[in-house]
Amino acid sequence: MTVIRAILKKEFTSYFVSPVAYVLITIFLILSNWLFFNTYFLDEQASMRIFIARLPWIFLFFVPAVTMRVWAEEKKLGTMELLMTLPVKDYEVVIGKFLASFLFLLVCLLLTLSVPMTVAYTGDPDWGPIIGGYLGSLLMGTAYLALGLFISSMTENQIVAFILSLLVSFLFLIIGENFVLYAIPDWLVPLFEYIGFGSHFISITRGVLDSRDLVYYFSFIFFFLLLNVKAIESRKW
Amino acid sequence: MIEVKNLTKHYGITVAVKDVSFSVKKGEVLGFLGPNGAGKTTTMKIITCFMPPTAGTVEVGGSDILEDPLSVREKIGYLPENTPLYSDMTVESYLNFIAEVRRIHPRDRRERVNRMIETCSLKGVLKKDIGALSKGFKQRVGLAQAMIHDPKILILDEPTSGLDPNQIIEIRKLIKELGKEKTIILSTHILPEVSATCDRVIIINDGQLVASGTPEELQNRAAGESVIYTTVKADAAKVQTVFTSLGWVKKCSVESKQGERARFKLLATQDVSDPTEQLYDIAVKNGWMLSELYRETLSLEDIFLKLTTS
């Protein structure tokens, strides 16, 4: 626990010592707010549906930018050798880094709370979908994180990590979309629908907490963290 | 303290370390010598449990590196090659981070960090980003990091590379100081460093151990023939015949002549014990004026070259 906490603390503060984090947060907030308020006052509807629906697409660029340096930089600078010769277990470092990026994501999401406040001020929203929307976004963002961290651990080039994470996340995002589902053989449809982020995200954002969706996200996150540990261990192969 | 047996490491088809065995006793400073790419860093990476060997065993303070890597890592302080550090952290927060990961009790953390700041003279740069420090300071931060948990064993991979002469002397002094109570393995390809800091030397080339012993032992072993230079003020031809008639002189030649003085180069065979004394006696007996008498011993450089180029 001490190790995980120490790494979590170090990684989390390291986000904020460089200007990159502030730039990222600013872009994230401007983009998410603008894409929402753009149409909000025209719709005359006190709902955050559009805001939540945009988030997976914003995360697509935002999350890889958060995760790209986490392992890649460690490898590039050679600090990996220092870190992995400290009395730590590989999985402790993986968990510590994952929790730090999770906390960063959480902070970014919390900073958007001005949106529901505005919605509540201008109308009388249904809180179920809003809470569900936040939860769904957090789960989806965390799934992106686990994926991005794994990819970052495979390379020492941050740009490569960013682009690959974006591509793979994009794949997971679109394979459950309708235009893909129409194009593939029928028997593949349930599989694609299940693997893709979309269906799970939508049902949670409706305010419906189905254990199947939670299981999906948790196993997705767990799977990629496991791969991350294996990638760190790969130096021993 | 450290027991390395038949260590072998392959990277794919290239063999980085081949059947290397050595041991380091408690309180010893071991110099790990070899040209670049000889396998020094690989051996160190294995001892510090960064990666496992292909074959062979390593025991550190009684713990096997494969069976109990955590306790091995706890006993070791490691300064990797090129001193990798988190450049965006301040010196202070970095040392605190390492202390925390090293599970130093929060109560003692302050004190340990302060002691490292003192030992490595880091007081002036505590609040600075590591990335903004000079190479010498970075090296000291690296050393502080390696010693923060007061390890019994220090493994330093080229601790003086890239430093200026003043800093090199400083770091060597520090290592020598530390060597009084700690077991140290130190890799380098700078030879004076070895004679300046190490009790024992291991020379490794192409992944294989080629020599080991104290710096003096190595010098003696590789010595073979010795060369003696002497300058005598007398009739050069006569001196030469006298010298050549000595049983142990293989060859005597005139190096240079300056007025009445002549400088001779003598090649002595290995079995003669004190050639310079004998030469002195001869000169005194004949009433020659002797102004130089110097026996050249092979330097570590020569030994190193001899052993690593073939």
Coordinates of C-alpha atoms in Angstrom, one line a residue:
Chain A
M1 CA 0.0 0.0 0.0
T2 CA 2.8 2.4 0.9
V3 CA 4.3 1.9 -2.5
I4 CA 1.0 2.4 -4.4
R5 CA 0.3 5.5 -2.4
A6 CA 3.8 6.9 -3.0
I7 CA 3.6 6.3 -6.7
L8 CA 0.0 7.7 -6.9
K9 CA 1.1 10.9 -5.1
K10 CA 4.2 11.4 -7.3
E11 CA 2.4 10.7 -10.5
F12 CA -0.6 12.9 -9.7
T13 CA 1.5 15.9 -8.7
S14 CA 3.7 15.4 -11.8
Y15 CA 0.6 16.1 -13.9
F16 CA 0.4 19.5 -12.4
V17 CA 4.1 20.6 -12.4
S18 CA 4.2 20.7 -16.2
P19 CA 2.0 23.2 -18.1
V20 CA 0.7 20.3 -20.2
A21 CA -2.0 19.4 -17.6
Y22 CA -3.4 22.9 -17.5
V23 CA -3.4 23.1 -21.3
L24 CA -5.2 19.8 -21.4
I25 CA -7.8 20.7 -18.8
T26 CA -8.5 24.0 -20.5
I27 CA -9.0 22.5 -23.9
F28 CA -11.1 19.8 -22.4
L29 CA -13.4 22.3 -20.6
I30 CA -13.7 24.7 -23.5
L31 CA -14.5 22.0 -25.9
S32 CA -17.0 20.1 -23.8
N33 CA -18.7 23.3 -22.7
W34 CA -18.8 24.9 -26.1
L35 CA -20.1 21.8 -27.9
F36 CA -22.9 21.7 -25.3
F37 CA -23.9 25.3 -24.8
N38 CA -23.7 25.8 -28.6
T39 CA -27.2 24.3 -28.9
Y40 CA -28.4 24.2 -25.4
F41 CA -30.3 27.5 -25.4
L42 CA -31.9 26.7 -28.7
D43 CA -33.3 23.3 -27.6
E44 CA -35.2 24.8 -24.7
Q45 CA -34.7 21.5 -22.9
A46 CA -33.2 21.2 -19.4
S47 CA -31.1 18.1 -20.2
M48 CA -27.5 17.2 -20.3
R49 CA -28.0 14.5 -22.9
I50 CA -26.0 16.2 -25.6
F51 CA -23.1 17.1 -23.2
I52 CA -22.8 13.4 -22.1
A53 CA -23.1 12.1 -25.7
R54 CA -20.2 14.3 -26.8
L55 CA -17.9 13.1 -24.0
P56 CA -16.8 9.8 -25.5
W57 CA -15.6 11.7 -28.6
I58 CA -13.8 14.3 -26.6
F59 CA -12.2 11.6 -24.4
L60 CA -11.0 10.0 -27.6
F61 CA -8.4 12.7 -27.9
F62 CA -8.2 13.8 -24.3
V63 CA -7.4 10.5 -22.6
P64 CA -4.6 9.4 -24.9
A65 CA -3.0 12.8 -24.2
V66 CA -3.2 12.1 -20.5
T67 CA -1.7 8.6 -20.7
M68 CA 0.8 8.9 -23.5
R69 CA 3.7 10.0 -21.3
V70 CA 3.1 7.8 -18.2
W71 CA 5.3 4.9 -19.3
A72 CA 6.8 6.1 -22.5
E73 CA 8.7 8.9 -20.7
E74 CA 9.8 6.5 -18.0
K75 CA 11.3 4.3 -20.7
K76 CA 12.8 7.1 -22.7
L77 CA 14.6 8.7 -19.7
G78 CA 15.8 5.4 -18.3
T79 CA 14.0 6.1 -15.0
M80 CA 12.3 2.8 -15.6
E81 CA 15.4 1.0 -14.5
L82 CA 15.6 3.1 -11.4
L83 CA 12.0 2.5 -10.5
M84 CA 12.0 -1.2 -11.2
T85 CA 15.1 -1.8 -9.1
L86 CA 13.4 -0.2 -6.0
P87 CA 11.8 -2.8 -3.7
V88 CA 8.4 -2.6 -5.6
K89 CA 6.3 -5.2 -7.3
D90 CA 5.5 -4.6 -10.9
Y91 CA 1.7 -4.5 -10.3
E92 CA 2.1 -1.9 -7.5
V93 CA 3.6 0.5 -9.9
V94 CA 1.0 -0.2 -12.5
I95 CA -1.8 0.3 -10.0
G96 CA -0.2 3.5 -8.6
K97 CA 0.1 5.0 -12.1
F98 CA -3.4 4.0 -13.1
L99 CA -5.0 5.5 -9.9
A100 CA -3.1 8.7 -10.5
S101 CA -4.5 9.1 -14.0
F102 CA -7.9 8.1 -12.8
L103 CA -7.8 10.8 -10.2
F104 CA -6.8 13.3 -12.9
L105 CA -9.7 12.3 -15.0
L106 CA -12.0 12.6 -12.0
V107 CA -10.7 16.1 -11.4
C108 CA -11.4 17.1 -15.0
L109 CA -14.9 15.7 -14.8
L110 CA -15.6 17.5 -11.5
L111 CA -14.6 20.7 -13.2
T112 CA -17.5 20.3 -15.6
L113 CA -20.0 20.4 -12.7
S114 CA -20.7 24.0 -13.7
V115 CA -22.7 22.5 -16.5
P116 CA -25.3 20.7 -14.4
M117 CA -25.5 23.7 -12.2
T118 CA -26.3 25.9 -15.2
V119 CA -28.9 23.3 -16.3
A120 CA -30.5 23.3 -12.9
Y121 CA -30.5 27.0 -12.8
T122 CA -32.2 27.4 -16.2
G123 CA -34.7 24.6 -15.8
D124 CA -35.8 21.5 -13.9
P125 CA -33.7 18.6 -15.1
D126 CA -34.2 14.9 -14.5
W127 CA -31.2 14.1 -12.3
G128 CA -31.2 10.3 -13.0
P129 CA -29.7 10.5 -16.5
I130 CA -27.3 13.3 -15.4
I131 CA -25.8 11.2 -12.6
G132 CA -25.9 8.1 -14.8
G133 CA -24.2 10.2 -17.5
Y134 CA -21.4 11.2 -15.3
L135 CA -21.0 7.6 -14.0
G136 CA -21.0 6.3 -17.6
S137 CA -18.5 8.9 -18.7
L138 CA -16.2 8.1 -15.8
L139 CA -16.3 4.4 -16.6
M140 CA -15.7 4.9 -20.2
G141 CA -12.9 7.4 -19.6
T142 CA -11.3 4.9 -17.2
A143 CA -11.5 2.2 -19.8
Y144 CA -9.7 4.5 -22.2
L145 CA -7.2 5.2 -19.5
A146 CA -6.4 1.5 -18.9
L147 CA -6.0 1.0 -22.7
G148 CA -3.9 4.1 -23.1
L149 CA -1.6 3.2 -20.2
F150 CA -1.0 -0.2 -21.7
I151 CA -0.1 1.2 -25.0
S152 CA 2.2 3.8 -23.4
S153 CA 4.0 0.9 -21.7
M154 CA 4.7 -0.7 -25.1
T155 CA 6.7 2.2 -26.6
E156 CA 9.2 4.9 -25.6
N157 CA 7.8 7.4 -28.0
Q158 CA 5.0 9.5 -26.6
I159 CA 3.6 10.5 -30.0
V160 CA 3.4 6.9 -31.1
A161 CA 1.6 6.1 -27.8
F162 CA -0.9 8.9 -28.4
I163 CA -1.7 8.0 -31.9
L164 CA -2.0 4.2 -31.2
S165 CA -4.2 4.8 -28.1
L166 CA -6.4 7.1 -30.1
L167 CA -6.7 4.6 -32.9
V168 CA -7.5 1.6 -30.7
S169 CA -9.9 3.6 -28.6
F170 CA -11.6 4.7 -31.7
L171 CA -12.0 1.1 -32.8
F172 CA -13.6 0.2 -29.6
L173 CA -15.9 3.2 -29.9
I174 CA -17.1 2.6 -33.4
I175 CA -17.5 -1.2 -33.6
G176 CA -20.7 -1.0 -31.7
E177 CA -22.1 1.9 -33.7
N178 CA -25.1 1.3 -36.0
F179 CA -23.4 1.9 -39.3
V180 CA -20.9 -0.8 -38.5
L181 CA -23.5 -3.2 -37.2
Y182 CA -25.5 -2.9 -40.4
A183 CA -22.4 -3.7 -42.5
I184 CA -21.4 -6.9 -40.8
P185 CA -22.9 -10.5 -41.0
D186 CA -25.8 -10.9 -38.6
W187 CA -24.2 -13.5 -36.4
L188 CA -21.4 -11.0 -35.6
V189 CA -23.7 -8.3 -34.5
P190 CA -24.2 -9.3 -30.8
L191 CA -20.5 -9.8 -30.4
F192 CA -19.6 -6.4 -31.9
E193 CA -22.3 -4.7 -29.9
Y194 CA -21.0 -6.3 -26.7
I195 CA -17.4 -5.4 -27.3
G196 CA -18.0 -1.8 -28.4
F197 CA -18.3 0.9 -25.8
G198 CA -21.4 2.4 -27.2
S199 CA -24.2 0.1 -26.1
H200 CA -22.9 -0.1 -22.5
F201 CA -22.4 3.7 -22.3
I202 CA -25.9 4.4 -23.6
S203 CA -27.6 2.2 -21.1
I204 CA -25.8 3.6 -18.2
T205 CA -26.3 7.2 -19.3
R206 CA -30.1 6.5 -19.5
G207 CA -29.8 6.1 -15.8
V208 CA -30.1 2.3 -15.9
L209 CA -27.4 0.6 -13.9
D210 CA -27.2 -2.9 -15.3
S211 CA -24.6 -5.2 -13.8
R212 CA -23.7 -6.5 -17.3
D213 CA -22.4 -3.1 -18.3
L214 CA -20.5 -2.7 -15.0
V215 CA -19.0 -6.1 -15.5
Y216 CA -18.0 -5.1 -19.1
Y217 CA -16.2 -2.0 -18.0
F218 CA -14.5 -3.5 -15.0
S219 CA -13.3 -6.5 -16.9
F220 CA -12.1 -4.3 -19.8
I221 CA -10.1 -2.1 -17.3
F222 CA -8.8 -5.2 -15.5
F223 CA -7.8 -6.9 -18.7
F224 CA -5.7 -3.9 -19.9
L225 CA -4.1 -3.4 -16.5
L226 CA -3.1 -7.0 -16.6
L227 CA -1.6 -6.5 -20.0
N228 CA 0.2 -3.5 -18.7
V229 CA 1.8 -5.6 -15.9
K230 CA 2.8 -8.2 -18.5
A231 CA 4.3 -5.5 -20.7
I232 CA 6.4 -4.2 -17.8
E233 CA 7.4 -7.8 -17.0
S234 CA 8.4 -8.3 -20.6
R235 CA 11.9 -6.8 -19.9
K236 CA 12.6 -10.1 -18.2
W237 CA 11.7 -12.3 -21.2
Chain B
M1 CA 28.1 -10.3 0.5
I2 CA 27.6 -10.8 -3.3
E3 CA 28.1 -14.2 -4.9
V4 CA 27.9 -14.4 -8.6
K5 CA 28.1 -17.9 -10.1
N6 CA 28.3 -18.9 -13.8
L7 CA 26.3 -15.9 -14.8
T8 CA 25.2 -16.0 -18.5
K9 CA 22.9 -13.6 -20.3
H10 CA 21.7 -13.8 -23.9
Y11 CA 19.8 -11.0 -25.7
G12 CA 18.3 -13.0 -28.5
I13 CA 21.3 -14.6 -30.2
T14 CA 23.9 -12.1 -28.9
V15 CA 25.7 -13.2 -25.7
A16 CA 26.2 -10.3 -23.4
V17 CA 27.6 -12.1 -20.4
K18 CA 29.2 -15.5 -20.6
D19 CA 29.8 -17.7 -17.6
V20 CA 31.0 -15.0 -15.2
S21 CA 31.7 -15.9 -11.6
F22 CA 33.0 -13.6 -8.9
S23 CA 32.3 -12.7 -5.3
V24 CA 32.5 -9.5 -3.3
K25 CA 33.3 -9.6 0.3
K26 CA 31.8 -7.3 2.9
G27 CA 33.3 -3.9 3.0
E28 CA 35.1 -4.3 -0.3
V29 CA 35.2 -1.8 -3.1
L30 CA 35.2 -3.8 -6.3
G31 CA 36.1 -2.2 -9.6
F32 CA 34.3 -3.5 -12.6
L33 CA 36.5 -2.8 -15.6
G34 CA 36.0 -3.3 -19.3
P35 CA 35.6 -1.6 -22.6
N36 CA 32.1 -0.3 -23.6
G37 CA 29.8 -3.2 -24.4
A38 CA 31.8 -5.7 -22.4
G39 CA 28.8 -6.7 -20.3
K40 CA 29.3 -4.6 -17.2
T41 CA 25.9 -2.9 -17.2
T42 CA 24.2 -6.1 -18.0
T43 CA 25.8 -7.8 -15.0
M44 CA 24.7 -4.9 -12.8
K45 CA 21.2 -5.0 -14.1
I46 CA 21.0 -8.7 -13.2
I47 CA 22.4 -8.2 -9.7
T48 CA 19.9 -5.4 -9.0
C49 CA 17.0 -7.6 -10.2
F50 CA 16.1 -5.5 -13.1
M51 CA 16.2 -8.5 -15.3
P52 CA 16.9 -12.2 -14.8
P53 CA 20.0 -14.0 -16.1
T54 CA 19.7 -16.7 -18.8
A55 CA 21.7 -19.0 -16.6
G56 CA 23.6 -18.9 -13.4
T57 CA 22.8 -17.7 -9.9
V58 CA 23.4 -14.5 -7.9
E59 CA 23.1 -14.2 -4.2
V60 CA 23.1 -10.9 -2.5
G61 CA 23.5 -10.9 1.3
G62 CA 22.2 -14.4 1.4
S63 CA 19.1 -13.8 -0.8
D64 CA 18.7 -15.2 -4.2
I65 CA 17.9 -12.7 -6.9
L66 CA 15.2 -14.9 -8.5
E67 CA 13.6 -16.2 -5.3
D68 CA 13.6 -13.1 -3.2
P69 CA 14.1 -10.1 -5.5
L70 CA 12.4 -7.7 -3.1
S71 CA 14.8 -8.3 -0.2
V72 CA 17.7 -8.1 -2.6
R73 CA 16.5 -4.8 -3.9
E74 CA 16.1 -3.6 -0.3
K75 CA 19.7 -4.3 0.5
I76 CA 21.0 -2.5 -2.6
G77 CA 21.4 1.1 -3.5
Y78 CA 21.7 1.4 -7.3
L79 CA 22.9 4.2 -9.5
P80 CA 22.1 3.2 -13.1
E81 CA 24.2 4.3 -16.0
N82 CA 23.7 7.9 -17.1
T83 CA 21.9 8.7 -13.8
P84 CA 18.3 8.6 -14.9
L85 CA 16.2 11.0 -12.8
Y86 CA 12.7 12.5 -12.9
S87 CA 13.7 15.8 -14.4
D88 CA 10.4 17.5 -13.5
M89 CA 10.7 16.9 -9.8
T90 CA 12.5 19.0 -7.3
V91 CA 15.5 17.5 -5.5
E92 CA 13.6 17.5 -2.2
S93 CA 10.4 15.9 -3.5
Y94 CA 12.4 13.3 -5.4
L95 CA 14.3 12.2 -2.3
N96 CA 11.1 12.1 -0.3
F97 CA 9.5 10.0 -3.0
I98 CA 12.3 7.5 -3.0
A99 CA 12.3 7.4 0.8
E100 CA 8.6 6.7 0.7
V101 CA 8.8 3.9 -1.9
R102 CA 11.7 2.5 0.1
R103 CA 9.3 2.2 3.0
I104 CA 11.4 4.3 5.4
H105 CA 9.1 5.1 8.3
P106 CA 7.6 8.5 8.1
R107 CA 9.1 9.3 11.5
D108 CA 12.7 8.8 10.2
R109 CA 12.1 10.1 6.7
R110 CA 12.9 13.8 7.4
E111 CA 16.1 12.8 9.2
R112 CA 17.3 10.4 6.4
V113 CA 16.6 12.9 3.7
N114 CA 18.4 15.6 5.7
R115 CA 21.4 13.3 6.2
M116 CA 21.6 12.6 2.5
I117 CA 21.4 16.4 1.7
E118 CA 24.4 16.8 4.0
T119 CA 26.5 13.9 2.7
C120 CA 26.0 14.8 -0.9
S121 CA 26.0 18.6 -0.3
L122 CA 22.7 19.3 -1.9
K123 CA 21.5 22.0 0.4
G124 CA 21.7 24.8 -2.2
V125 CA 19.6 23.0 -4.8
L126 CA 16.8 21.5 -2.8
K127 CA 14.0 23.4 -4.3
K128 CA 15.4 23.2 -7.9
D129 CA 14.0 21.0 -10.6
I130 CA 16.4 18.1 -11.2
G131 CA 16.3 18.9 -14.9
A132 CA 17.8 22.2 -14.3
L133 CA 20.8 20.9 -12.4
S134 CA 24.4 20.5 -13.7
K135 CA 25.7 17.0 -14.4
G136 CA 27.7 17.0 -11.2
F137 CA 24.7 17.8 -9.0
K138 CA 22.6 15.3 -10.9
Q139 CA 25.2 12.7 -10.1
R140 CA 25.0 13.6 -6.4
V141 CA 21.3 13.4 -6.4
G142 CA 21.6 10.0 -7.9
L143 CA 24.0 9.0 -5.2
A144 CA 21.8 10.4 -2.5
Q145 CA 18.9 8.4 -3.9
A146 CA 21.0 5.3 -3.9
M147 CA 22.0 5.7 -0.3
I148 CA 18.9 7.0 1.3
H149 CA 17.9 3.8 3.0
D150 CA 21.5 3.2 4.2
P151 CA 22.0 0.1 2.1
K152 CA 24.9 -2.3 2.9
I153 CA 25.6 -2.6 -0.8
L154 CA 26.0 0.1 -3.4
I155 CA 26.1 -0.6 -7.1
L156 CA 27.3 2.3 -9.2
D157 CA 27.3 2.2 -12.9
E158 CA 29.9 4.6 -14.2
P159 CA 29.4 7.1 -11.4
T160 CA 31.9 9.6 -12.8
S161 CA 31.1 9.6 -16.5
G162 CA 30.5 13.0 -17.9
L163 CA 31.8 14.9 -14.9
D164 CA 34.6 17.5 -15.0
P165 CA 37.9 16.7 -13.2
N166 CA 37.0 18.5 -10.0
Q167 CA 33.7 16.7 -9.8
I168 CA 35.4 13.4 -10.5
I169 CA 37.8 13.9 -7.7
E170 CA 34.9 14.8 -5.4
I171 CA 32.8 11.8 -6.3
R172 CA 35.8 9.5 -5.9
K173 CA 36.5 10.9 -2.5
L174 CA 32.9 10.3 -1.6
I175 CA 33.0 6.7 -2.8
K176 CA 36.2 6.0 -0.9
E177 CA 34.7 7.5 2.2
L178 CA 31.6 5.3 1.7
G179 CA 33.7 2.2 1.0
K180 CA 34.9 2.2 4.6
E181 CA 31.6 0.8 5.7
K182 CA 29.8 -0.4 2.6
T183 CA 30.3 -3.0 0.0
I184 CA 30.5 -1.3 -3.4
I185 CA 30.6 -2.5 -6.9
L186 CA 31.6 0.2 -9.3
S187 CA 31.9 0.0 -13.0
T188 CA 34.1 2.2 -15.1
H189 CA 36.3 2.3 -18.1
I190 CA 38.5 5.0 -16.6
L191 CA 41.6 3.3 -15.3
P192 CA 43.0 5.8 -12.8
E193 CA 39.6 5.6 -11.1
V194 CA 40.2 2.0 -10.2
S195 CA 43.6 2.5 -8.6
A196 CA 42.2 5.5 -6.8
T197 CA 39.1 3.9 -5.3
C198 CA 39.1 0.1 -5.5
D199 CA 40.3 -2.7 -3.3
R200 CA 39.9 -5.2 -6.0
V201 CA 39.4 -5.2 -9.8
I202 CA 37.6 -7.4 -12.2
I203 CA 38.3 -7.0 -15.9
I204 CA 35.6 -8.2 -18.2
N205 CA 35.8 -8.3 -22.0
D206 CA 33.3 -9.6 -24.5
G207 CA 31.1 -10.9 -21.7
Q208 CA 33.9 -12.9 -20.2
L209 CA 36.0 -12.5 -17.1
V210 CA 39.6 -12.0 -18.1
A211 CA 41.3 -11.1 -14.9
S212 CA 40.7 -10.3 -11.2
G213 CA 42.8 -9.3 -8.3
T214 CA 44.0 -6.2 -6.5
P215 CA 45.3 -3.4 -8.7
E216 CA 48.9 -4.2 -7.5
E217 CA 48.5 -7.9 -8.2
L218 CA 47.3 -7.2 -11.7
Q219 CA 50.2 -4.9 -12.3
N220 CA 52.7 -7.5 -11.1
R221 CA 51.2 -10.3 -13.0
A222 CA 51.1 -8.5 -16.3
A223 CA 54.5 -7.0 -15.7
G224 CA 56.8 -9.6 -17.4
E225 CA 59.9 -7.8 -18.6
S226 CA 60.6 -4.4 -17.1
V227 CA 62.3 -1.5 -18.7
I228 CA 64.9 0.6 -17.0
Y229 CA 66.0 4.0 -18.0
T230 CA 69.2 5.4 -16.7
T231 CA 71.3 8.4 -17.5
V232 CA 75.1 8.2 -16.9
K233 CA 77.9 10.7 -17.3
A234 CA 80.7 8.6 -18.6
D235 CA 82.1 7.1 -21.7
A236 CA 79.0 5.8 -23.4
A237 CA 80.6 2.9 -25.2
K238 CA 82.2 1.6 -22.1
V239 CA 79.0 1.9 -20.1
Q240 CA 77.2 0.0 -22.7
T241 CA 79.6 -2.9 -22.7
V242 CA 79.5 -3.1 -18.9
F243 CA 75.7 -3.1 -18.9
T244 CA 75.4 -5.6 -21.7
S245 CA 77.7 -8.0 -19.9
L246 CA 75.3 -8.3 -17.0
G247 CA 73.4 -11.6 -17.0
W248 CA 69.9 -10.2 -16.7
V249 CA 70.2 -7.5 -19.2
K250 CA 68.6 -8.6 -22.4
K251 CA 69.3 -5.5 -24.4
C252 CA 71.0 -2.2 -23.7
S253 CA 70.7 0.7 -26.1
V254 CA 71.5 4.3 -26.1
E255 CA 68.4 6.4 -26.1
S256 CA 69.9 9.9 -26.4
K257 CA 73.2 11.7 -25.9
Q258 CA 73.7 15.1 -24.5
G259 CA 77.3 16.2 -24.1
E260 CA 79.0 13.7 -21.9
R261 CA 75.7 12.3 -20.7
A262 CA 74.0 9.4 -22.3
R263 CA 70.6 7.9 -21.6
F264 CA 70.3 4.1 -21.8
K265 CA 67.4 1.9 -22.1
L266 CA 67.8 -1.5 -20.6
L267 CA 65.4 -4.4 -21.0
A268 CA 65.6 -6.6 -17.9
T269 CA 64.4 -10.2 -17.7
Q270 CA 61.7 -11.1 -15.3
D271 CA 63.8 -13.1 -12.8
V272 CA 66.0 -10.3 -11.5
S273 CA 64.8 -8.9 -8.2
D274 CA 66.3 -5.5 -7.8
P275 CA 67.9 -4.3 -11.0
T276 CA 68.1 -0.7 -10.1
E277 CA 70.2 -1.3 -7.0
Q278 CA 72.6 -3.4 -9.0
L279 CA 73.0 -0.6 -11.6
Y280 CA 73.5 1.9 -8.8
D281 CA 76.3 -0.2 -7.3
I282 CA 78.0 -0.6 -10.7
A283 CA 77.9 3.1 -11.3
V284 CA 79.4 3.8 -7.8
K285 CA 82.1 1.3 -8.3
N286 CA 83.2 2.7 -11.6
G287 CA 82.9 6.3 -10.4
W288 CA 80.2 7.2 -13.0
M289 CA 77.9 10.1 -12.4
L290 CA 74.4 8.8 -12.2
S291 CA 71.7 11.4 -12.9
E292 CA 68.7 9.2 -13.6
L293 CA 67.6 5.7 -12.6
Y294 CA 64.1 4.8 -13.3
R295 CA 62.2 1.5 -13.6
E296 CA 59.1 1.6 -15.6
T297 CA 56.3 -0.6 -14.4
L298 CA 53.3 -1.5 -16.5
S299 CA 50.4 0.8 -15.8
L300 CA 46.8 -0.4 -15.5
E301 CA 46.3 1.0 -19.0
D302 CA 48.9 -1.4 -20.4
I303 CA 47.3 -4.4 -18.6
F304 CA 43.9 -3.4 -19.7
L305 CA 45.0 -3.1 -23.3
K306 CA 46.9 -6.3 -23.1
L307 CA 43.9 -8.2 -21.7
T308 CA 41.1 -6.6 -23.8
T309 CA 42.6 -6.5 -27.2
S310 CA 43.7 -9.7 -28.9

